[in-house]
Short mmCIF file of C-alpha atoms in Angstrom, two decimals:
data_model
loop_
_atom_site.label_atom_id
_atom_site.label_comp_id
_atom_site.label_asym_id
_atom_site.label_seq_id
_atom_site.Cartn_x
_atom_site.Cartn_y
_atom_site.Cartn_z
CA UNK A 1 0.00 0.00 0.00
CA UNK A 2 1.21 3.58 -0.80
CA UNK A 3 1.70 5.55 1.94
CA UNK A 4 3.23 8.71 3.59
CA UNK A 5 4.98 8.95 6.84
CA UNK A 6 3.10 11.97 8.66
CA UNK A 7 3.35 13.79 12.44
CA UNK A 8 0.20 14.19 14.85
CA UNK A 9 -0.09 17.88 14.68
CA UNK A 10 -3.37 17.47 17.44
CA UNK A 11 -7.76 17.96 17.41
CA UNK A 12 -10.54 19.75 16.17
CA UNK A 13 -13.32 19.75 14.83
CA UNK A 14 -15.00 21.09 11.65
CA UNK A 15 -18.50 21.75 10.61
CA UNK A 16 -19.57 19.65 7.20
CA UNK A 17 -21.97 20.87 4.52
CA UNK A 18 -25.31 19.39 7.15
CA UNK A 19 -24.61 21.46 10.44
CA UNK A 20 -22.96 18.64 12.21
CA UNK A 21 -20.06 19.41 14.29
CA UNK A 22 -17.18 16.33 13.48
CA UNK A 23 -14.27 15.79 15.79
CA UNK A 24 -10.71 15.32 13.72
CA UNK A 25 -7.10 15.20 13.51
CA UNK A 26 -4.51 17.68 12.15
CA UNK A 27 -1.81 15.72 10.56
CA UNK A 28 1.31 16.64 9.15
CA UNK A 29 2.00 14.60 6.34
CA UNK A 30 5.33 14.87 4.37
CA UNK A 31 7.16 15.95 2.22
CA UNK A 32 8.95 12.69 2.28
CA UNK A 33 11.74 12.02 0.48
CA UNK A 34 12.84 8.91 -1.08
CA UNK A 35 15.73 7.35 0.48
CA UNK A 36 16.22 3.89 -1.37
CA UNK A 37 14.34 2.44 -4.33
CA UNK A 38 13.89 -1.83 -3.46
CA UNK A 39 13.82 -3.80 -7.13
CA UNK A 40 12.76 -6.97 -8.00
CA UNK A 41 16.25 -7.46 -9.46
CA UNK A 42 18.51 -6.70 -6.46
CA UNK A 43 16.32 -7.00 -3.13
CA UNK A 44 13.34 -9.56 -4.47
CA UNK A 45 10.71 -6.90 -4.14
CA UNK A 46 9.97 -3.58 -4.98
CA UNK A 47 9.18 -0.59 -2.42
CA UNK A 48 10.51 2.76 -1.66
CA UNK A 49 11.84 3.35 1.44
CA UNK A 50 10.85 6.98 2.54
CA UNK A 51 12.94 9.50 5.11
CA UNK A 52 10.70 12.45 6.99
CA UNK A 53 11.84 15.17 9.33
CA UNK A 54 15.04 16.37 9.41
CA UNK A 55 17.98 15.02 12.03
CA UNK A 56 20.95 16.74 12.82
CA UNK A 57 24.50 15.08 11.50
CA UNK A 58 25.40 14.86 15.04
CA UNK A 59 23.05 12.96 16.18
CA UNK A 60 22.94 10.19 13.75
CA UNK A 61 25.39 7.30 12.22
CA UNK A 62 27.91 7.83 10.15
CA UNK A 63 25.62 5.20 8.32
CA UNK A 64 23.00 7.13 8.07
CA UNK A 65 24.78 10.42 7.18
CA UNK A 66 25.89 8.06 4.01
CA UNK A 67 22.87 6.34 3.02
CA UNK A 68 21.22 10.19 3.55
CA UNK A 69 24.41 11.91 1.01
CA UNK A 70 23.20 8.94 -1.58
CA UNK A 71 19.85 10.17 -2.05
CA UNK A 72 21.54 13.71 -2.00
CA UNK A 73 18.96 14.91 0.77
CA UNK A 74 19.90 15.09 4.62
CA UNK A 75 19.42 12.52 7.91
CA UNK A 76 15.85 11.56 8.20
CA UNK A 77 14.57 11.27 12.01
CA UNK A 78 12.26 8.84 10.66
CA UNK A 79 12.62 6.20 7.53
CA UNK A 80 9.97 3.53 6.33
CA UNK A 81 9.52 1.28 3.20
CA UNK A 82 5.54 1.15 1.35
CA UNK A 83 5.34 -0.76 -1.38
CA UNK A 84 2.31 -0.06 -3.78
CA UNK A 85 3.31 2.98 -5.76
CA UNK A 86 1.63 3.51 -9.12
CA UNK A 87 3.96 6.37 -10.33
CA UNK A 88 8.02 5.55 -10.84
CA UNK A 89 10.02 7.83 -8.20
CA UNK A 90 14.07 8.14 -8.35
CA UNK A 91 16.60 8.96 -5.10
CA UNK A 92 15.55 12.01 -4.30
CA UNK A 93 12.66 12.74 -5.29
CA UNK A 94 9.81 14.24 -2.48
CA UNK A 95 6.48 13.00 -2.46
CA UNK A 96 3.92 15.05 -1.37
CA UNK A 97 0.63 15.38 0.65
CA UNK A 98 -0.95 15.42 -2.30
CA UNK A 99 -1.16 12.15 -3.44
CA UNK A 100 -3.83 12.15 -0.90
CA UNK A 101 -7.87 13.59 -2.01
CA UNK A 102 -10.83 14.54 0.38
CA UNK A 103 -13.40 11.85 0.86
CA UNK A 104 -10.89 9.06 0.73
CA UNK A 105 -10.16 6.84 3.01
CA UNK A 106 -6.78 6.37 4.62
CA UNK A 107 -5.54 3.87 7.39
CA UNK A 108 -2.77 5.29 10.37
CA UNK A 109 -0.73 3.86 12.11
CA UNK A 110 1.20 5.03 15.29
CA UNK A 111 2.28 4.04 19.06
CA UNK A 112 -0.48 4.31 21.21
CA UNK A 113 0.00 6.58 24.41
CA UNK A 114 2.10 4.94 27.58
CA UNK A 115 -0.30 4.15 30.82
CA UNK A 116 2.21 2.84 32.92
CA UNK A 117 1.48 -0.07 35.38
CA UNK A 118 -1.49 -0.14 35.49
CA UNK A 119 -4.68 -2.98 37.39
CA UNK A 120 -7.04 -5.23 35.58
CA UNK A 121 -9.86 -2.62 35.55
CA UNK A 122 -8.35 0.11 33.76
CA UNK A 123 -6.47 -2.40 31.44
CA UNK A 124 -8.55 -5.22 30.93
CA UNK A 125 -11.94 -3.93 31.69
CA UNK A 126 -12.52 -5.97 34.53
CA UNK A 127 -16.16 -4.87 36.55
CA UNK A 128 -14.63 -4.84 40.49
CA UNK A 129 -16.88 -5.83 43.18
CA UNK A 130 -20.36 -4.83 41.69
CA UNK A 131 -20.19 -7.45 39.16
CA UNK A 132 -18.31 -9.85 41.28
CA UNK A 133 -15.14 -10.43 38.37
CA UNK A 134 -13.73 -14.24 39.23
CA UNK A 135 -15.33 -14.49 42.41
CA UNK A 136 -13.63 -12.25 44.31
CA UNK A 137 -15.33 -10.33 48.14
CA UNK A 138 -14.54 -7.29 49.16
CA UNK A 139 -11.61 -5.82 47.34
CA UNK A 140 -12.44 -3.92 44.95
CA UNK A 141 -10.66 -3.76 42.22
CA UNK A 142 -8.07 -7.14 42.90
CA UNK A 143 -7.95 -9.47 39.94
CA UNK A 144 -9.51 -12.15 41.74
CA UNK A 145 -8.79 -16.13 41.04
CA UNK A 146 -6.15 -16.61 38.58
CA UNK A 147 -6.58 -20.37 38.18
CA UNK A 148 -8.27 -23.82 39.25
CA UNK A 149 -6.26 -26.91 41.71
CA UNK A 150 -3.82 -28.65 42.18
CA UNK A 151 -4.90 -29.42 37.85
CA UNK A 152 -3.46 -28.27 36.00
CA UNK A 153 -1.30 -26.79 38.82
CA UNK A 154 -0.31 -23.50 36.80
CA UNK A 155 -1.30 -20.71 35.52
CA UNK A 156 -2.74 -20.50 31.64
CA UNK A 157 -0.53 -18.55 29.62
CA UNK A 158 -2.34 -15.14 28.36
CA UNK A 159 -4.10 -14.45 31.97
CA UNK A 160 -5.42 -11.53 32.28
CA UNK A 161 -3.54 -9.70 34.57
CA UNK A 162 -2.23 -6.02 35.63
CA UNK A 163 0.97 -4.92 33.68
CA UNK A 164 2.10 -2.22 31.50
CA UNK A 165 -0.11 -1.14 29.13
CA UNK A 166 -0.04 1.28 25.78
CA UNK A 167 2.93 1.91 24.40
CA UNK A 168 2.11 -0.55 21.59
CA UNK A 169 1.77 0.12 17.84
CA UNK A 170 -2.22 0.65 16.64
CA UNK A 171 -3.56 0.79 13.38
CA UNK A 172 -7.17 3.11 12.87
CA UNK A 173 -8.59 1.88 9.83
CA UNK A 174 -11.18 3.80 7.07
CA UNK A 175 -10.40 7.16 8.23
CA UNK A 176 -11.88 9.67 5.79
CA UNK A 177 -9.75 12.41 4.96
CA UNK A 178 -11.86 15.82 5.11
CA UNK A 179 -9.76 18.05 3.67
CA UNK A 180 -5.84 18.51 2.00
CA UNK A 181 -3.82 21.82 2.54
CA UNK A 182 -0.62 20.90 0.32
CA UNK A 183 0.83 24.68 0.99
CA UNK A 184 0.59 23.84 5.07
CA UNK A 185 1.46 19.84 4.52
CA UNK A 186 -1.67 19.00 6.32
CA UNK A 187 -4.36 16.59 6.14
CA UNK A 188 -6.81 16.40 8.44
CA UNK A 189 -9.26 13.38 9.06
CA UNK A 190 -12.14 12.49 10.64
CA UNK A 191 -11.60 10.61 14.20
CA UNK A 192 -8.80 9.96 16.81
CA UNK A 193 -5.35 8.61 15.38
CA UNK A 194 -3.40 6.53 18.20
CA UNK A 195 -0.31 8.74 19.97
CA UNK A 196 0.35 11.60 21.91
CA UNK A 197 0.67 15.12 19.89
CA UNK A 198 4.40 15.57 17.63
CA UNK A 199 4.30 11.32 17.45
CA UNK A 200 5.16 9.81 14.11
CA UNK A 201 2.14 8.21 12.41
CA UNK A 202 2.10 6.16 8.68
CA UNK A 203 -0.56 7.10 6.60
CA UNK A 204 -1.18 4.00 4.32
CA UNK A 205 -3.76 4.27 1.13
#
């Protein structure tokens, strides 16, 4: 799928053509530029690997610096492969937020916001002492039994239990993109995308 690596600018919400009031994100989506071109011939498969928002030279790899001064352009803070392109692209080249239109739909990706440690209510949706979750008397919001006897003598693998949670990598799908503003980089779509504002999101067609 093609695709465009993007930043979570934040929310709002715009009024559409009935009245209603529709909550969406402000996304700032490219330019990218393209940092390798994969080939059937040499890698098996063909991609583009794409490089968005500029690093310093200090604080990268002298790799990176190199495979950056081969596609003439500088370090990329962030650098991911889509396969799917219709048109032909060369080192180099930037690719735009335009390849996107309003009223289609996209799908993002991006790392879900960090909760910590946290219990098997907040995490796992557990219901506490009013709706009695595995049994459990007068502590509210304890996980309750976490197995049967002395069979099978363990504890299942995949328990629900507390433990970190977020932090993980979410995709939204059929987000439809209300509007395009190529001179501003922006798209903006309708809904929540996954991550905290400034996080790196992939925009996939």
């Amino acid at each position: 799928m093609s695709g465009l690596i993007g930043k979570k600018i934040g929310m709002t919400s715009i009024f559409d053509e009935n009245g209603k009031n529709i909550p969406c994100t402000v996304i700032e989506a490219g330019p990218c530029i393209v940092t390798q071109v994969r080939t059937e011939e040499v890698d098996g498969y063909s991609a583009l690997q794409l490089g968005f928002d500029d690093a310093t030279e200090k604080s990268a790899t002298k790799a990176d610096i190199g495979h950056a001064k081969k596609a003439g352009t500088s370090v990329k803070r962030k650098v991911v492969e889509f396969k799917g392109f219709d048109a032909e692209y060369k080192l180099g080249d930037a690719i735009t937020v335009e390849q996107f239109t309003e009223g289609e739909f996209v799908d993002i990706a991006g790392t879900s916001k960090g909760k910590g440690f946290q219990g098997v209510v907040k995490r796992h949706g557990f219901g506490g002492v009013g709706q009695a979750t595995h049994g459990q008397h007068n502590r509210l919001r304890a996980p309750g039994s976490i197995g049967a006897a002395s069979y099978p003598a363990r504890v299942f693998k995949g328990m629900k239990m507390a433990g970190r949670m977020g932090g993980e990598t979410v995709k939204v799908q059929n987000l439809r993109v209300y509007k395009v503003v190529p001179e501003k980089n922006l798209l903006v779509v309708k809904g929540c995308v996954p991550g905290h504002k400034n996080s790196y999101v992939i925009i996939e067609k």
